[in-house]
Coordinates of C-alpha atoms in Angstrom, one line a residue:
X588 CA 0.0 0.0 0.0
X589 CA 1.5 3.3 -1.1
X590 CA -0.1 6.6 -0.1
X591 CA -0.9 8.9 -3.1
X592 CA -2.1 11.9 -1.2
X593 CA -2.5 13.2 2.4
X594 CA -5.5 15.5 2.8
X595 CA -5.3 16.4 6.5
X596 CA -2.3 18.4 7.7
X597 CA -2.0 21.5 9.9
X598 CA 0.3 24.6 9.9
X599 CA 0.9 27.5 12.2
X600 CA -2.2 29.1 10.8
X601 CA -3.9 26.9 13.4
X602 CA -2.2 24.2 15.5
X603 CA 0.7 23.0 13.3
X604 CA 4.4 23.4 13.9
X605 CA 5.7 23.6 10.4
X606 CA 5.0 26.0 7.5
X607 CA 3.0 25.2 4.4
X608 CA 6.2 24.8 2.4
X609 CA 7.8 22.5 5.0
X610 CA 4.7 20.2 4.9
X611 CA 4.7 20.2 1.1
X612 CA 8.5 19.4 1.0
X613 CA 7.8 16.5 3.3
X614 CA 5.0 15.3 1.0
X615 CA 7.3 15.5 -2.0
X616 CA 10.0 13.6 -0.2
X617 CA 7.5 10.8 0.4
X618 CA 6.4 10.8 -3.2
X619 CA 2.9 12.2 -2.6
X620 CA 1.0 13.7 -5.6
X621 CA -1.3 15.9 -3.5
X622 CA -1.4 17.4 -0.1
X623 CA -4.2 19.1 1.8
X624 CA -3.5 22.0 4.1
X625 CA -6.5 21.8 6.4
X626 CA -6.2 24.0 9.4
X627 CA -8.7 24.0 12.3
X628 CA -12.0 25.7 11.6
X629 CA -12.9 29.3 12.3
X630 CA -14.9 28.5 15.5
X631 CA -12.1 26.8 17.3
X632 CA -11.5 29.1 20.3
X633 CA -7.7 28.5 20.5
X634 CA -6.4 27.3 17.2
X635 CA -9.0 28.4 14.7
X636 CA -8.0 29.7 11.2
X637 CA -8.7 33.4 10.8
X638 CA -10.6 34.6 7.7
X639 CA -8.3 37.6 7.6
X640 CA -5.4 35.2 6.9
X641 CA -6.9 33.3 4.0
X642 CA -5.2 35.4 1.3
X643 CA -1.8 34.8 2.9
X644 CA -2.5 31.1 3.2
X645 CA -3.4 30.9 -0.4
X646 CA -0.2 32.8 -1.4
X647 CA 1.9 30.3 0.6
X648 CA 0.1 27.4 -1.0
X649 CA 0.6 28.8 -4.6
X650 CA 4.3 29.3 -3.9
X651 CA 4.8 25.8 -2.4
X652 CA 3.2 24.3 -5.5
X653 CA 5.5 26.2 -7.8
X654 CA 8.6 25.2 -5.8
X655 CA 7.8 21.5 -5.4
X656 CA 5.4 20.4 -8.2
X657 CA 3.1 18.9 -5.6
X658 CA -0.6 19.8 -6.0
X659 CA -1.6 21.5 -2.8
X660 CA -5.3 21.8 -1.8
X661 CA -6.3 24.7 0.5
X662 CA -8.8 23.4 2.9
X663 CA -10.1 23.6 6.5
X664 CA -11.0 21.0 9.1
X665 CA -14.3 22.6 10.0
X666 CA -16.3 22.0 13.1
X667 CA -19.8 20.7 13.6
X668 CA -21.5 23.5 15.4
X669 CA -25.1 22.4 15.7
X670 CA -27.3 19.3 15.8
X671 CA -29.1 20.8 12.7
X672 CA -26.0 20.3 10.7
X673 CA -24.4 23.7 10.6
X674 CA -20.6 24.1 10.6
X675 CA -18.2 27.0 10.8
X676 CA -17.6 26.8 7.1
X677 CA -20.3 29.2 5.7
X678 CA -21.5 29.1 2.1
X679 CA -19.8 32.4 1.6
X680 CA -16.5 30.8 2.6
X681 CA -16.6 27.9 0.1
X682 CA -15.2 30.0 -2.7
X683 CA -11.8 30.3 -1.0
X684 CA -11.3 26.5 -0.5
X685 CA -10.4 23.4 -2.5
X686 CA -11.3 20.8 0.0
X687 CA -13.8 20.6 2.9
X688 CA -13.1 18.4 6.0
X689 CA -15.3 18.3 9.0
X690 CA -15.2 16.9 12.5
X691 CA -16.2 17.3 16.1
X692 CA -13.7 19.1 18.4
X693 CA -13.3 20.5 21.9
X694 CA -12.9 24.2 22.8
X695 CA -15.4 25.3 20.3
X696 CA -17.9 28.0 19.8
X697 CA -21.2 26.2 19.1
X698 CA -24.3 27.7 17.6
X699 CA -26.1 27.5 21.0
X700 CA -25.6 26.3 24.5
X701 CA -28.0 23.5 23.8
X702 CA -25.8 22.3 20.9
X703 CA -22.7 22.5 23.0
X704 CA -24.4 20.6 25.8
X705 CA -25.8 17.8 23.6
X706 CA -22.9 17.3 21.2
X707 CA -19.9 18.1 23.3
X708 CA -20.6 18.0 27.0
X709 CA -22.6 14.8 27.1
X710 CA -20.1 12.9 24.9
X711 CA -16.9 14.2 26.5
X712 CA -18.2 13.7 30.1
X713 CA -18.9 10.1 29.2
X714 CA -15.4 9.8 27.6
X715 CA -13.7 11.2 30.7
X716 CA -15.5 8.6 32.8
X717 CA -14.3 5.8 30.5
X718 CA -17.8 5.0 29.3
X719 CA -19.8 5.3 26.1
X720 CA -22.7 7.8 26.3
X721 CA -26.3 6.9 26.4
X722 CA -28.3 5.7 23.4
X723 CA -30.0 9.1 23.3
X724 CA -26.7 11.0 23.1
X725 CA -25.4 8.6 20.4
X726 CA -28.6 9.3 18.5
X727 CA -28.1 13.0 18.8
X728 CA -24.5 12.9 17.6
X729 CA -25.6 10.7 14.7
X730 CA -28.2 13.2 13.7
X731 CA -25.7 16.0 13.8
X732 CA -23.3 14.1 11.5
X733 CA -26.0 13.2 9.1
X734 CA -27.4 16.7 8.9
X735 CA -23.9 18.0 8.3
X736 CA -23.4 15.6 5.3
X737 CA -26.8 16.4 3.9
X738 CA -26.6 20.2 4.2
X739 CA -22.9 20.8 3.3
X740 CA -20.6 19.6 0.5
X741 CA -18.2 17.9 3.0
X742 CA -15.5 15.9 1.3
X743 CA -14.1 14.0 4.4
X744 CA -15.4 13.3 7.9
X745 CA -12.4 13.4 10.2
X746 CA -11.6 11.0 13.0
X747 CA -15.2 9.9 13.4
X748 CA -16.1 8.4 16.8
X749 CA -13.1 10.0 18.6
X750 CA -14.5 11.0 22.0
X751 CA -17.9 11.7 20.4
X752 CA -19.8 8.6 19.6
X753 CA -22.4 8.0 16.8
X754 CA -24.1 5.2 15.0
X755 CA -21.3 4.4 12.6
X756 CA -23.4 2.4 10.2
X757 CA -26.0 5.1 9.8
X758 CA -23.5 7.9 9.3
X759 CA -21.5 5.7 6.8
X760 CA -24.7 5.0 4.9
X761 CA -25.3 8.7 4.6
X762 CA -21.7 9.3 3.5
X763 CA -22.1 6.6 0.8
X764 CA -25.3 8.2 -0.5
X765 CA -23.8 11.7 -0.7
X766 CA -20.2 11.0 -1.7
X767 CA -18.5 12.0 1.5
X768 CA -15.3 10.0 2.5
X769 CA -14.7 8.7 5.9
X770 CA -11.2 9.2 7.1
X771 CA -8.9 6.6 8.6
X772 CA -6.9 8.9 10.8
X773 CA -3.3 7.9 11.6
X774 CA -2.8 10.3 14.5
X775 CA -5.2 8.6 16.8
X776 CA -7.1 5.3 16.9
X777 CA -10.8 6.3 16.6
X778 CA -12.4 3.1 15.4
X779 CA -11.8 -0.6 15.7
X780 CA -11.3 -3.1 12.9
X781 CA -14.8 -4.4 13.5
X782 CA -16.2 -0.8 13.3
X783 CA -14.3 -0.3 10.1
X784 CA -15.8 -3.4 8.6
X785 CA -19.3 -2.3 9.7
X786 CA -18.8 1.1 7.9
X787 CA -17.4 -0.6 4.8
X788 CA -20.5 -2.8 4.6
X789 CA -22.5 0.3 3.6
X790 CA -20.5 0.9 0.5
X791 CA -18.8 4.0 1.9
X792 CA -15.3 4.9 0.6
X793 CA -12.3 5.8 2.7
X794 CA -9.2 8.0 2.6
X795 CA -6.1 7.6 4.9
X796 CA -5.0 10.9 6.4
X797 CA -2.1 11.7 8.8
X798 CA -3.7 14.6 10.7
X799 CA -0.1 15.8 10.8
X800 CA 0.6 18.7 13.2
X801 CA 4.3 18.6 12.2
X802 CA 6.1 17.9 8.9
X803 CA 7.7 14.7 10.1
X804 CA 4.3 13.1 10.2
X805 CA 3.0 14.1 6.8
X806 CA 2.2 10.9 4.9
X807 CA 2.3 8.7 7.9
X808 CA 0.2 5.5 7.5
X809 CA 1.3 3.3 10.5
X810 CA -2.0 3.2 12.4
X811 CA -4.0 2.6 9.2
X812 CA -1.8 -0.2 8.2
X813 CA -2.2 -1.9 11.6
X814 CA -6.0 -1.4 11.5
X815 CA -6.4 -2.7 7.9
X816 CA -4.3 -5.8 8.8
X817 CA -7.0 -6.6 11.3
X818 CA -10.0 -5.6 9.1
X819 CA -11.5 -7.2 6.0
X820 CA -11.6 -4.2 3.7
X821 CA -10.3 -4.5 0.1
X822 CA -7.7 -1.8 -0.5
X823 CA -9.6 -0.7 -3.6
X824 CA -12.1 0.9 -1.2
X825 CA -9.5 3.5 -0.2
X826 CA -9.2 6.2 -2.8
X827 CA -5.9 7.9 -2.0
X828 CA -3.5 5.0 -2.2
X829 CA -1.7 3.1 -5.0
X830 CA -2.0 5.9 -7.5
X831 CA -5.7 6.7 -7.0
X832 CA -7.1 10.1 -6.3
X833 CA -10.5 10.8 -4.8
X834 CA -13.4 12.7 -6.4
X835 CA -14.4 15.4 -4.0
X836 CA -17.9 17.0 -3.5
X837 CA -16.7 20.5 -3.0
X838 CA -15.1 20.8 -6.4
X839 CA -18.3 19.6 -8.0
X840 CA -20.4 21.9 -5.9
X841 CA -18.3 24.9 -6.8
X842 CA -18.6 24.1 -10.5
X843 CA -22.4 23.9 -10.3
X844 CA -23.1 26.7 -7.8
X845 CA -20.3 29.3 -7.7

């Protein structure tokens, strides 16, 4: 298994240690064709990307492409901000980006206190106690993910089920229907082999991403390789390995709507 592209990396524009160019040079050294620069979403209270910095970020990406020959996608790891499926990537923001990732994070400005309580507090309090949340909480988190997928041209769901639990089968079905990829994250173990098999049974497709916060982790696949060795997923269900490149929703959305 050879990684073709890594679509989830961070820079000092949010929580990363290395510059855009340093990440891209690392990608080139590992033979990657494409790299996503996907800093944390606008509503992250500590590490959020700033709208005022988008032009500077794009300029660095353009320069890195010229210097390396690696295709660099400007993206954002946006945040689920409501059970109704809103994120901190507004429709007016989409014109600036090439790729749209989305996940659930801590230290975040939610749409309302109710959304914060039902998505974040109930999940994370259960996690801190070493327990899974109640069926009702899982149902709410599942609803939030599904609404996000239906209402936004999200390309990749990041580290699903990490500290915030959902019905993986139902979310994967929705992703399969709408063309959203589920990420196999190699920074953290967020699903088991059995859970990966369950999601794969829906027909959903996957990408492997490093979630690199430093250049030395760009293109890392170790956790994914370990997980796939335990699972029963054919490698042709993963669209950013062995020369393949994914077809992303946002690109199509922009062609048709912007």
